[in-house]
Short mmCIF file of C-alpha atoms in Angstrom, two decimals:
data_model
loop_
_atom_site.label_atom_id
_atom_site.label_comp_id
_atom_site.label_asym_id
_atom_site.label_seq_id
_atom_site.Cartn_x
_atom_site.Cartn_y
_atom_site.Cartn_z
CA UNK A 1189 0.00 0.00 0.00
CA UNK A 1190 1.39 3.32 -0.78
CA UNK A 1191 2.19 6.04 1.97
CA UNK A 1192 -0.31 8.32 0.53
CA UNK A 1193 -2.96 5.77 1.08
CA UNK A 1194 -1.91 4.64 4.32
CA UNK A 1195 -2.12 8.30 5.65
CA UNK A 1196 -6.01 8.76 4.20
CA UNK A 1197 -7.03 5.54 5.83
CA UNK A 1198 -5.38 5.57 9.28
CA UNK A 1199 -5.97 2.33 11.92
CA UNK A 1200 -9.52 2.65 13.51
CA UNK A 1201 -10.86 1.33 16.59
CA UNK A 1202 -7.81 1.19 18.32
CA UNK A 1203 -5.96 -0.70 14.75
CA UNK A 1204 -4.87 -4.22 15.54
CA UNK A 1205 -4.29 -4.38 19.51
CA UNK A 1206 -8.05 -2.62 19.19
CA UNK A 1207 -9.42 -5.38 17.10
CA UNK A 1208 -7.87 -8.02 19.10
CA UNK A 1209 -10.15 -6.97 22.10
CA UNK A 1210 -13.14 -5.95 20.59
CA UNK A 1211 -12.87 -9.76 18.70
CA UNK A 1212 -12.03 -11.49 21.69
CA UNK A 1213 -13.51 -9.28 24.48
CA UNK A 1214 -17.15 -7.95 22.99
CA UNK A 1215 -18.44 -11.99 22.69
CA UNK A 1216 -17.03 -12.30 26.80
CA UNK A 1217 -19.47 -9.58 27.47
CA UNK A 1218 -22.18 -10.90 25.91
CA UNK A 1219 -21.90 -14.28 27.73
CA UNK A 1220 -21.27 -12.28 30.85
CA UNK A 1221 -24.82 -9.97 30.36
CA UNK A 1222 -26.34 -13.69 29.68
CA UNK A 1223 -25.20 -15.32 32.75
CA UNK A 1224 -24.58 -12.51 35.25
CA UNK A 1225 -28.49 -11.89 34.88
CA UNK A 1226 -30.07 -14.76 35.23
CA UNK A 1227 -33.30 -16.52 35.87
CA UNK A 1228 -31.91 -18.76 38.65
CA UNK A 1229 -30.13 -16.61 41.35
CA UNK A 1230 -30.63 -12.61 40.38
CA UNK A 1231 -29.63 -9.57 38.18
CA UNK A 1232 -27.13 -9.25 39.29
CA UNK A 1233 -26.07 -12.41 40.58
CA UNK A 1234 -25.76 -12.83 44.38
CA UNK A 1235 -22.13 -13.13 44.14
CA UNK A 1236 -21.03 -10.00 42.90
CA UNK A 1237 -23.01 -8.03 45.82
CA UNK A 1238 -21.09 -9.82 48.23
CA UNK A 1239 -17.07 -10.02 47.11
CA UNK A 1240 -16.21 -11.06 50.93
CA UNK A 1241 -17.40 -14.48 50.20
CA UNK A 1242 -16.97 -14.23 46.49
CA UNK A 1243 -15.82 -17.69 45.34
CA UNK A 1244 -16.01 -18.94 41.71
CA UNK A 1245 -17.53 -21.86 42.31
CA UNK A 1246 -20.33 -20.30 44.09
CA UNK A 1247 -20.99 -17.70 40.90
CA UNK A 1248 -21.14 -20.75 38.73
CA UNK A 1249 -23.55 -22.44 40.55
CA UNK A 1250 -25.49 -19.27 40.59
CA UNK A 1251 -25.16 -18.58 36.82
CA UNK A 1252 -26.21 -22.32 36.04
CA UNK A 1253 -22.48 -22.36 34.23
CA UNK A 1254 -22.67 -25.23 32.05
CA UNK A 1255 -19.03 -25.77 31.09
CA UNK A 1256 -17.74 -24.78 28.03
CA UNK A 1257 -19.27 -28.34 26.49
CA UNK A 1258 -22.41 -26.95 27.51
CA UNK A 1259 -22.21 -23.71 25.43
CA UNK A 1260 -22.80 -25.29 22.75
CA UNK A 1261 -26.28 -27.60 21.39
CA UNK A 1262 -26.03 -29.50 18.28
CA UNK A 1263 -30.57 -28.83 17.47
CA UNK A 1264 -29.83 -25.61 18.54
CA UNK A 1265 -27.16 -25.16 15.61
CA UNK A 1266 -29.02 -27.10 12.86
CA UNK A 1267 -32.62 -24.93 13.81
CA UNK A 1268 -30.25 -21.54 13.55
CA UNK A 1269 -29.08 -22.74 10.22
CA UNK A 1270 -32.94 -23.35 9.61
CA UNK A 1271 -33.17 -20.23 10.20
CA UNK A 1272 -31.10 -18.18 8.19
CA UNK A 1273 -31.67 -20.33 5.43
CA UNK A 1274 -34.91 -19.13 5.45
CA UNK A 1275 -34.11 -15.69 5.37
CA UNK A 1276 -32.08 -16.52 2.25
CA UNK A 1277 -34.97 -18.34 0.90
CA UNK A 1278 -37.48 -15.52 1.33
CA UNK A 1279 -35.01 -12.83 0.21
CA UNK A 1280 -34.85 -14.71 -3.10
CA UNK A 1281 -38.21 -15.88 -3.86
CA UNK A 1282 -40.22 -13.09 -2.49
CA UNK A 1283 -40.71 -9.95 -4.56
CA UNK A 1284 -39.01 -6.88 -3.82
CA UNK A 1285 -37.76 -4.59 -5.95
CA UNK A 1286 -34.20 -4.00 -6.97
CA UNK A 1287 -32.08 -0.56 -6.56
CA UNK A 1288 -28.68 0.18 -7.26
CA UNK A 1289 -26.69 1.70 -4.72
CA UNK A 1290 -23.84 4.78 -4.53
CA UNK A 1291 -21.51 4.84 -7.49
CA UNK A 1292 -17.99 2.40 -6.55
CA UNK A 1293 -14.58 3.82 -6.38
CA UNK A 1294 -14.25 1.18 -9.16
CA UNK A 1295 -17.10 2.84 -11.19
CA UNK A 1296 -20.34 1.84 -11.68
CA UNK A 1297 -23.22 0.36 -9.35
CA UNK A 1298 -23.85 -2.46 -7.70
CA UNK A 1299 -27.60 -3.79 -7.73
CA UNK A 1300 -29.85 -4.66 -4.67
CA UNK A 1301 -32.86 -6.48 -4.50
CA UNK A 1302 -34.72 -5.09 -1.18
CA UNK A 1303 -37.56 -7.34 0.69
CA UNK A 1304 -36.37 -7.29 3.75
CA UNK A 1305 -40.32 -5.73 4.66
CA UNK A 1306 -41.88 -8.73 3.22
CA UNK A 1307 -39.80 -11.21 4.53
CA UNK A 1308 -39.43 -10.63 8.06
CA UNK A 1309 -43.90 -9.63 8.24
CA UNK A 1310 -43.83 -13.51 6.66
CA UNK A 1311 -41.59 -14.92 9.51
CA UNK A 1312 -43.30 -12.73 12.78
CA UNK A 1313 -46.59 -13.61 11.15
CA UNK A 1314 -45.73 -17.46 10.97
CA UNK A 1315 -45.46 -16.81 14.81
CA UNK A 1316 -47.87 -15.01 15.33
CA UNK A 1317 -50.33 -17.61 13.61
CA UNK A 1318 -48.28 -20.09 15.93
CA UNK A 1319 -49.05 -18.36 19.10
CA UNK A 1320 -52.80 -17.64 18.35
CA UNK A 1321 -53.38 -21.43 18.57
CA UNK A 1322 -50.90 -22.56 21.01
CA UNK A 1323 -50.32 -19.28 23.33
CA UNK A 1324 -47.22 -18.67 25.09
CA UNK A 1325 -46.70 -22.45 25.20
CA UNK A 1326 -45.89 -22.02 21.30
CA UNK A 1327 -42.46 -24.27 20.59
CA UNK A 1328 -40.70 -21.46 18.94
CA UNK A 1329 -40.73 -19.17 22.41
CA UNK A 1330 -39.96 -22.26 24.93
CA UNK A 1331 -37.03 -22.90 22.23
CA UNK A 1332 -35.62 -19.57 22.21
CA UNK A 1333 -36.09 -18.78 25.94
CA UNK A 1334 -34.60 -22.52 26.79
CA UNK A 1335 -31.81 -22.32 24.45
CA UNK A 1336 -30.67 -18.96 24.45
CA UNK A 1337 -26.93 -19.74 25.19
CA UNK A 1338 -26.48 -22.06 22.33
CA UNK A 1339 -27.88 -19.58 19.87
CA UNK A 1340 -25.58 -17.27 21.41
CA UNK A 1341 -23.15 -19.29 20.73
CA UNK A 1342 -23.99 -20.20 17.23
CA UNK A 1343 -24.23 -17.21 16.59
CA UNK A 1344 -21.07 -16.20 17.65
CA UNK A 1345 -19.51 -18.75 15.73
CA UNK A 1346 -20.91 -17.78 12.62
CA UNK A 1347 -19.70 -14.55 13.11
CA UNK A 1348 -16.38 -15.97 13.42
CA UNK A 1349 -16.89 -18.32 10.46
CA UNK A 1350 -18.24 -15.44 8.15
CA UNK A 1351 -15.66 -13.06 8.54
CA UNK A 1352 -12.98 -15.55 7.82
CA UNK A 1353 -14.35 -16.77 4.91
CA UNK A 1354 -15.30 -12.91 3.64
CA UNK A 1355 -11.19 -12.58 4.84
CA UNK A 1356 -10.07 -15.46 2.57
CA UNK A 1357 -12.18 -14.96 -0.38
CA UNK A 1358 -11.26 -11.13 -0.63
CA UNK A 1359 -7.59 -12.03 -1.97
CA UNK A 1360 -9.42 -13.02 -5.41
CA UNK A 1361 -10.33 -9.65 -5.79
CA UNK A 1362 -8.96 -8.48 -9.02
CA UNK A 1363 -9.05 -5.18 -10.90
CA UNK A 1364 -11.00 -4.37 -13.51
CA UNK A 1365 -13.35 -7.50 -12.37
CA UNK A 1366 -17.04 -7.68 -14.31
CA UNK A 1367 -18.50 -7.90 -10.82
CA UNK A 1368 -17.75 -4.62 -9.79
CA UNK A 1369 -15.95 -6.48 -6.36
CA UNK A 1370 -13.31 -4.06 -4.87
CA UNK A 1371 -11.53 -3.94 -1.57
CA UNK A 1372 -12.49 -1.29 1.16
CA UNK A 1373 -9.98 1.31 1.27
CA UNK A 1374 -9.46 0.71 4.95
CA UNK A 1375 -9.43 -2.69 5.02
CA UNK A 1376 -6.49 -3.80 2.90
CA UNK A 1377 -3.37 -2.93 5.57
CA UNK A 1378 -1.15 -5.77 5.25
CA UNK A 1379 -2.09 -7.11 9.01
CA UNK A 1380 -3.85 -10.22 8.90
CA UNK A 1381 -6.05 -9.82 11.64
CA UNK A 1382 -6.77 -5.92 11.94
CA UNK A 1383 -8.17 -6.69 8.12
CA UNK A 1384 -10.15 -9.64 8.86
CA UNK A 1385 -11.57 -7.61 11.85
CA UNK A 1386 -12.24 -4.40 9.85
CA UNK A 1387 -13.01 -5.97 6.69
CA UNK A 1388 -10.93 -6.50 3.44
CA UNK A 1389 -13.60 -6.38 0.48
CA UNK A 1390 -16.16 -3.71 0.54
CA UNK A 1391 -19.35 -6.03 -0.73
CA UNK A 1392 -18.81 -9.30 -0.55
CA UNK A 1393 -21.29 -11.32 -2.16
CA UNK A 1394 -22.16 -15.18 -2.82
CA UNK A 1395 -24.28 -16.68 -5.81
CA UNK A 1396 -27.13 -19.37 -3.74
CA UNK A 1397 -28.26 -22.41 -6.20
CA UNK A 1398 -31.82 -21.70 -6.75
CA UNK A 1399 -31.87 -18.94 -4.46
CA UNK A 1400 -29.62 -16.27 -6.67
CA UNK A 1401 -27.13 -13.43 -5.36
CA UNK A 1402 -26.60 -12.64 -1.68
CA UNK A 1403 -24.95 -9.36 -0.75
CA UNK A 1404 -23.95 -10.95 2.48
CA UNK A 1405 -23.22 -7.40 4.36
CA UNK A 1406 -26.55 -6.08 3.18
CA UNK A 1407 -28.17 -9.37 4.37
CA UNK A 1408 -26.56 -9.70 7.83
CA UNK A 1409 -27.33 -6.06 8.16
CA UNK A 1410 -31.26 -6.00 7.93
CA UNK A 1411 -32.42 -10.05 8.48
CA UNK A 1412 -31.07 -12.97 10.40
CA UNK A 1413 -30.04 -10.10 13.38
CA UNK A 1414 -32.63 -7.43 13.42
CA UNK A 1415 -35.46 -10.24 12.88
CA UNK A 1416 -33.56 -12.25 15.64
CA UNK A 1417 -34.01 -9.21 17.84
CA UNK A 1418 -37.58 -9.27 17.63
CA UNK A 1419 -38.29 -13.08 17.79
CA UNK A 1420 -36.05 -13.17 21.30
CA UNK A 1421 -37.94 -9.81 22.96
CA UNK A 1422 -41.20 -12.12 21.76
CA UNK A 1423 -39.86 -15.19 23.27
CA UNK A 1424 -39.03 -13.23 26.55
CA UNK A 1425 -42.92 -11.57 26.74
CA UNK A 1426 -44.30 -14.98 26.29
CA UNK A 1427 -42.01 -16.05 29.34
CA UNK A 1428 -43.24 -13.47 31.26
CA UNK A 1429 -47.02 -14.63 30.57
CA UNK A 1430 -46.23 -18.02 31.10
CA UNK A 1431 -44.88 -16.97 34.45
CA UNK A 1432 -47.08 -14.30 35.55
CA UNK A 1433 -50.22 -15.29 33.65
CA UNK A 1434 -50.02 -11.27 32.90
CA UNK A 1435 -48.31 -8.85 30.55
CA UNK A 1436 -47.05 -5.55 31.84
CA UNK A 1437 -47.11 -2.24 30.26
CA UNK A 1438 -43.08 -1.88 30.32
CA UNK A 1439 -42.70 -4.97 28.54
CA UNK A 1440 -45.24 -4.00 26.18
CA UNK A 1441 -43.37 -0.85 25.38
CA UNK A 1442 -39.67 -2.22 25.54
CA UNK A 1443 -41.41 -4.36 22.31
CA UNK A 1444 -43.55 -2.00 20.41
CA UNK A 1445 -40.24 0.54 20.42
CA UNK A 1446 -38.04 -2.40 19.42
CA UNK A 1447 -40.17 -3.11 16.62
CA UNK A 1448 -40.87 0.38 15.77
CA UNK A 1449 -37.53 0.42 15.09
CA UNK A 1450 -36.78 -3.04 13.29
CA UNK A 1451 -40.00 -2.06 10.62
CA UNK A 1452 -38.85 1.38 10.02
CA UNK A 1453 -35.32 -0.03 9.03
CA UNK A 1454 -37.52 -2.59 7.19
CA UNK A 1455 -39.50 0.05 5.50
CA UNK A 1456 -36.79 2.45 4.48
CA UNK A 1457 -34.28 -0.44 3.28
CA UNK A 1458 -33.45 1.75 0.70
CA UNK A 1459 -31.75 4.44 2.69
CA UNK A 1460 -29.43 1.69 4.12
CA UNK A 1461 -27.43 1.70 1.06
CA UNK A 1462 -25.82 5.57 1.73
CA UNK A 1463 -24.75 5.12 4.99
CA UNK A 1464 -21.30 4.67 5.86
CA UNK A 1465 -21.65 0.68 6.33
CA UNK A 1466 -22.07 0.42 3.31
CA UNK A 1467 -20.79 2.24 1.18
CA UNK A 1468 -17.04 3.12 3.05
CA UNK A 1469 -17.00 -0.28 5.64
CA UNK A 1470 -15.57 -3.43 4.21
CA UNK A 1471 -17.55 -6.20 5.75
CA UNK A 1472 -15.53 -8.36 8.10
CA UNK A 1473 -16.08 -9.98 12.22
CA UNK A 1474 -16.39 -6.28 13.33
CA UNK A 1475 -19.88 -5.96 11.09
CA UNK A 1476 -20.11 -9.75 11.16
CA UNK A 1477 -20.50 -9.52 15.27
CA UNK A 1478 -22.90 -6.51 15.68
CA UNK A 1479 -25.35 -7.86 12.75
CA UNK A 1480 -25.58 -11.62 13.83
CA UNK A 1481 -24.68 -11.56 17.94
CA UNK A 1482 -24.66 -7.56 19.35
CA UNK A 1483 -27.94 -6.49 18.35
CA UNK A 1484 -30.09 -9.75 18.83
CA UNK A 1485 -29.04 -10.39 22.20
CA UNK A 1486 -27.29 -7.06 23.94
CA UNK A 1487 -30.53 -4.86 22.47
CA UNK A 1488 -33.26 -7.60 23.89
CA UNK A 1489 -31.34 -7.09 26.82
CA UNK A 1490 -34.38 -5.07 28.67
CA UNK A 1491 -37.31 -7.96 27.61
CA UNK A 1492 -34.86 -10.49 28.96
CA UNK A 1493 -34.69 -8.82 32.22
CA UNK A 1494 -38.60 -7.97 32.47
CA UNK A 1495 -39.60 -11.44 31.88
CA UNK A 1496 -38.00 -12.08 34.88
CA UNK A 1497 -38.80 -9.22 36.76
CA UNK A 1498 -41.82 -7.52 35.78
CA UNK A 1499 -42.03 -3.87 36.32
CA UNK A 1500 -45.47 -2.00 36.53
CA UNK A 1501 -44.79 1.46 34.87
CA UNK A 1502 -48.63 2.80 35.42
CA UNK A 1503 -50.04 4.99 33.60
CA UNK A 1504 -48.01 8.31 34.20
CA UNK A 1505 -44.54 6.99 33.96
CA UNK A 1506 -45.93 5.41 30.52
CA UNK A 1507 -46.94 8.32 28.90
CA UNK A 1508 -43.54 9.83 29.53
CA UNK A 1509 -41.67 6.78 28.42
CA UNK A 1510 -43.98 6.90 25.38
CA UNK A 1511 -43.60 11.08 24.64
CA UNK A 1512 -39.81 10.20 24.87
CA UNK A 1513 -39.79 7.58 22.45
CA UNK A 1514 -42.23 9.53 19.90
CA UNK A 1515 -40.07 12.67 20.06
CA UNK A 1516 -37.10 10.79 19.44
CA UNK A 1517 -38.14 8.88 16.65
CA UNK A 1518 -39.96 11.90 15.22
CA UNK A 1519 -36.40 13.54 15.36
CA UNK A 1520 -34.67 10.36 14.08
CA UNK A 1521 -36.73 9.63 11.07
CA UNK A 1522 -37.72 13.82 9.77
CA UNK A 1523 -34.23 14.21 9.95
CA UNK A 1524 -32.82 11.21 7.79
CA UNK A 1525 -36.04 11.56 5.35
CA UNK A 1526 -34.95 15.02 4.64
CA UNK A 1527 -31.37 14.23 4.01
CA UNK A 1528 -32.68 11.14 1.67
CA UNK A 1529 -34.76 13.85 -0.13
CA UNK A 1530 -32.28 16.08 -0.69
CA UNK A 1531 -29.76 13.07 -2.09
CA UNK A 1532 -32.18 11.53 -4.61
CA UNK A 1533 -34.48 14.31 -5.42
CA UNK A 1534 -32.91 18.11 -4.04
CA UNK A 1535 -36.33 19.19 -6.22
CA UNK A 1536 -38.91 17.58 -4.13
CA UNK A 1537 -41.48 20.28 -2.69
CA UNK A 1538 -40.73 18.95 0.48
CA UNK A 1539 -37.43 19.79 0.75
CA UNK A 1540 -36.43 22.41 -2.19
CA UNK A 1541 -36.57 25.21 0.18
CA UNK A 1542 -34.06 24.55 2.25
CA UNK A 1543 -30.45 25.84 2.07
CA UNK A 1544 -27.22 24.65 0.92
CA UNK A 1545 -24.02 25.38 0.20
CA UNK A 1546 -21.70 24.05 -2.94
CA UNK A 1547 -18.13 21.99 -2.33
CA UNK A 1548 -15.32 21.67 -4.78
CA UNK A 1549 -16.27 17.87 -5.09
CA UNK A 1550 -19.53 19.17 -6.77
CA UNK A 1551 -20.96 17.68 -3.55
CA UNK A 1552 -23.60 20.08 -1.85
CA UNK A 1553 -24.20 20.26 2.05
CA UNK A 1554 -27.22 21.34 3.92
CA UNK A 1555 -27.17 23.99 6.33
CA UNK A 1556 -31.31 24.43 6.95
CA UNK A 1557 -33.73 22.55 8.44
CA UNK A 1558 -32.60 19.70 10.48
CA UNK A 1559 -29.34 19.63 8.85
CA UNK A 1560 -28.58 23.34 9.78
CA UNK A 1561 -29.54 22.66 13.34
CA UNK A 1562 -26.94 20.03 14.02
CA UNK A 1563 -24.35 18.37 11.68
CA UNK A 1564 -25.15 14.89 12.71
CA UNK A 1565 -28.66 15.72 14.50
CA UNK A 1566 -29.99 12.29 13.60
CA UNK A 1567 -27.56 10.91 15.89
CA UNK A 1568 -29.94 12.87 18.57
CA UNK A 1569 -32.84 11.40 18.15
CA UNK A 1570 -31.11 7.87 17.90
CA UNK A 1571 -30.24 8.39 21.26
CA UNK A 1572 -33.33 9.82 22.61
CA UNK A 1573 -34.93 6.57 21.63
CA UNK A 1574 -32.12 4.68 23.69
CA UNK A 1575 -33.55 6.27 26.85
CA UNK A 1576 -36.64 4.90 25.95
CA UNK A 1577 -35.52 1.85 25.67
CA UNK A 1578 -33.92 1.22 28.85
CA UNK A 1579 -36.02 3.78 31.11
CA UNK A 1580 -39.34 0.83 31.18
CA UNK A 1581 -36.89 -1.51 33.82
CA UNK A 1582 -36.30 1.48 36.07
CA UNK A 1583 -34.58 0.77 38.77
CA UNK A 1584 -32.94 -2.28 38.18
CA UNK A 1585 -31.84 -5.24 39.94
CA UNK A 1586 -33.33 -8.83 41.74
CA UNK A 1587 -33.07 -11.72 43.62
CA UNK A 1588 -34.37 -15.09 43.33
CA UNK A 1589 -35.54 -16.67 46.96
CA UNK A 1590 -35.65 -20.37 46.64
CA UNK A 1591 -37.93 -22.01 49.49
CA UNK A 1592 -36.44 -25.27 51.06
CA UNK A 1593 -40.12 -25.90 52.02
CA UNK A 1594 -41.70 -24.91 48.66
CA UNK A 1595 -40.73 -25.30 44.56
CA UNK A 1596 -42.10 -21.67 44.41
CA UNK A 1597 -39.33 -19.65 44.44
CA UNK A 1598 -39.86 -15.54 45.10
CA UNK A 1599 -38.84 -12.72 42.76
CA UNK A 1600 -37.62 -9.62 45.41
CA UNK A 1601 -35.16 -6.09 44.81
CA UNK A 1602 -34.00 -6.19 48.11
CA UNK A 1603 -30.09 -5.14 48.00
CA UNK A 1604 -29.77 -5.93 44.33
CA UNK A 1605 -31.78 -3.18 43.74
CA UNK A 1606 -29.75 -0.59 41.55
CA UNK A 1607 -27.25 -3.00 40.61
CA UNK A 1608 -29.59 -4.39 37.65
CA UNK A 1609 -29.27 -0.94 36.04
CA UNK A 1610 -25.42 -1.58 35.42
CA UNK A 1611 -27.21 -4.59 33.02
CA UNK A 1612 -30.39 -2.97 31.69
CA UNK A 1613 -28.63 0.17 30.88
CA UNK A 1614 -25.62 -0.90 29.61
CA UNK A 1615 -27.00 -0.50 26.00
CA UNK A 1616 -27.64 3.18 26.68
CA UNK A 1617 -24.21 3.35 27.82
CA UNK A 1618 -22.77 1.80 25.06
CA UNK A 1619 -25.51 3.44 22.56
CA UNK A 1620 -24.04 6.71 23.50
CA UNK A 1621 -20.11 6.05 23.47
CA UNK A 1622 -21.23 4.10 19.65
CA UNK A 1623 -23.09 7.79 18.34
CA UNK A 1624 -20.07 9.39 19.30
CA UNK A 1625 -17.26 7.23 17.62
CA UNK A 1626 -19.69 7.05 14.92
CA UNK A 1627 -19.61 11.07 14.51
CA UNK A 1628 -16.13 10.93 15.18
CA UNK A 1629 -15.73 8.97 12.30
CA UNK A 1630 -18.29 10.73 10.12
CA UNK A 1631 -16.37 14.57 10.31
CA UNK A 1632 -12.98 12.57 9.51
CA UNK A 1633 -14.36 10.82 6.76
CA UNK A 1634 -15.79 14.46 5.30
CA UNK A 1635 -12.72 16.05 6.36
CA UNK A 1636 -11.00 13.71 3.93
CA UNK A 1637 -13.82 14.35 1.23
CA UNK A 1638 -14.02 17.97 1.45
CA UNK A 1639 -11.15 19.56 2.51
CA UNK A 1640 -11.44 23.37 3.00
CA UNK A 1641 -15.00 23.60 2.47
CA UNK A 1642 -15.87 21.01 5.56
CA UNK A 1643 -14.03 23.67 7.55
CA UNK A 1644 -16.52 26.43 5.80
CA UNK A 1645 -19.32 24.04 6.67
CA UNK A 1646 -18.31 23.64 10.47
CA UNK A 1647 -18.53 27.35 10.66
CA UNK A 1648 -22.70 27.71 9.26
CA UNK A 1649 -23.36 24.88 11.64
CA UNK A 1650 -21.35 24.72 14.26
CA UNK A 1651 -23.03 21.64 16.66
CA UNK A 1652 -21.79 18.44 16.12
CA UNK A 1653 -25.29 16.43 17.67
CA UNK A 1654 -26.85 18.11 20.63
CA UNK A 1655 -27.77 21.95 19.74
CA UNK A 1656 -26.46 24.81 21.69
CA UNK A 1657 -24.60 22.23 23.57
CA UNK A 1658 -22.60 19.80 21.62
#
């Protein structure tokens, strides 16, 4: 790689010591938010709230450790690959229509076929048909809820599997190829496992017998993962009926945001193929991880603990949850339709109005509207919606009395209350510090792009995300 190039695409995230830990260290934490909270001793477990008698073997016993054999479930694996066959299957044989994305360094476009909407209604509708006749006793929930170690762990190995084989199969990248394949130009440093972790070809993409082309970033991004998210915060509300005989009003919301959320991503599909994922991130573990194992398991996080521990919200708290979530979204999705606008159509009624000004890349920058409020205001409302999220377990934490006299066994806060919150509000925590290295990213990247006149731009709007403040 030449010097030139090395200095416009520095080491990210840390560059290889970075990716080491974030590949070794991210799957540790999602085992440890799996077994830490638990359904057999507490959230947090007992343990931890008492170091002086801290022992290892005591925290296993409270975690239900299984060993490491015991990680890992053969009908677990072969349902998972069920699964995302199926999502293959639907992706090719449903209709959906096809768009081409941004124009390649290489030149040219590459085409997408988007159903993503289609297919994942077909799969939560399947379900939904499933529970209507057999309730929360449905097979898929008891599955999920009783297996939801080894489909961490299947997932995590797929992860691991995927971005190898992305890793090897990049190095038949050639130029000038007639499938418009190309290498990210941050992913191609020379060291072997910073470039696996990062990503070494920009779109990777496999031809399926019968089913057709797979743009395996685009498909990890929007379906087994996002789906997955869903299906476990489903499985988790039919626990908490099956326990309870009742469904509260927090779990209620912690789902209707969640899928809020997944359907708008569903519905706008199209807008996925601008964002800096795709079009500047090759796809390797780092993408491979957060798709398939991060946002299935860390973002169900809250319906995992309220199935557990139900928390009554009432009707006040609600409404301010709910106000919190609207306003958030509202600012989330008004601010990303008007940038969409403004890319595909800057004549559109809706949007002509607003002001811009002109780079030397014949690029052209908003600085009205939500765009002249903030330079990355989307970001805002992104995070607003993270509150939301978390806010419905409120003060977290519990422990599990088991009767010597009894099989009944007591949900209570007592002293773990608070402690749960370092759990249920550890996606807000990382939500935030993600939005930020995510901007952080975003004004180097335009830096890069647009020299003197991103400077210009800083100075017509000066706030990075937060107005008047940051």
């Amino acid at each position: 790689m030449k010097d030139s190039e090395k200095k416009r695409h520095p080491y990210e995230f840390g560059g290889p010591l970075g990716a080491f830990g974030i590949s070794f260290g991210l799957p540790i934490v999602c085992y440890a938010s799996a077994f830490l909270c638990n359904d057999i001793s507490g959230c947090p477990a007992p343990s931890l709230l008492n170091l002086s008698t801290f022992s290892l073997e005591k925290l296993k016993r409270e975690t239900g450790w299984p060993g490491f054999q015991g990680l890992v479930n053969l009908e677990a694996n072969l349902w998972l690959f069920g699964y995302y066959l199926l999502q293959a299957v639907l992706q090719g044989f449903l209709p959906g229509k096809t768009v081409e994305g941004v124009v390649l360094n290489s030149g040219g476009r590459l085409s997408y076929k988007l159903n993503s909407f289609y297919s994942s209604t077909l799969i939560l509708a399947l379900a939904a048909s499933g529970t209507v006749l057999q309730g929360a006793n449905f097979p898929l929930w008891t599955f999920i809820y009783d297996h939801y170690i080894h489909l961490l762990t299947a997932n995590i190995l797929i992860a691991y599997a995927l971005a190898t084989f992305v890793y090897v199969r990049s190095f038949n990248v050639k130029s000038g190829n007639k499938d418009k394949r190309e290498l990210a130009a941050g992913g191609h440093t020379g060291n072997i496992l910073y470039d696996w972790f990062i990503g070494r070809e920009l779109n990777p993409r496999v031809n399926l017998p019968l089913i057709g082309m797979i743009d395996i970033k685009i498909f990890c991004e929007l379906r087994p993962g996002i789906t997955g998210w869903l299906l476990l915060d489903l499985a988790f509300m039919a626990n908490q009926y099956k326990r309870y005989g009742t469904i509260t009003d927090s779990m209620i919301c912690v789902n209707l945001f969640h899928a809020l959320y997944a359907f708008d991503t569903y519905w706008m599909e199209s807008s996925i193929l601008t964002t800096i994922d795709i079009t500047t991130d090759g796809f390797g573990f780092m993408l491979a991880l957060g798709d398939l194992v991060w946002v299935p398991f860390i973002y169900s996080t809250q319906a995992r603990y309220l199935a557990v521990h139900p928390v009554s919200l009432g009707p006040v708290f609600t409404s301010v949850i709910v106000a919190l979530q609207i306003f958030g979204f509202y600012l989330f999705r008004a601010s990303n339709n008007e940038k969409n606008r403004f890319r595909t159509d800057p004549k559109d009624p809706r949007i002509s109005h607003l002001k811009y000004m002109e780079t030397k890349s014949g690029s052209k920058l908003l600085i009205s509207g939500w765009w002249g409020v903030a330079r990355h205001v989307n970001y805002l409302g992104d995070w607003i919606m993270a509150w939301s999220y978390c806010l419905p377990t409120g003060i977290a934490g519990y422990s599990i009395m088991h009767s010597a006299a009894s099989s009944v066994s007591e949900v209570v806060q007592g002293g773990a209350k608070g402690w749960g919150m370092f759990i249920t509000y550890f996606y807000l925590v990382y939500f935030s510090v993600l939005l930020l290295h995510r901007e952080m990213r975003d004004e180097e990247k335009c830096s890069r792009k647009y020299g003197a006149d991103w400077a210009e731009y800083k100075k017509k709007v000066p706030y990075r995300i937060i107005p008047g403040i940051y």
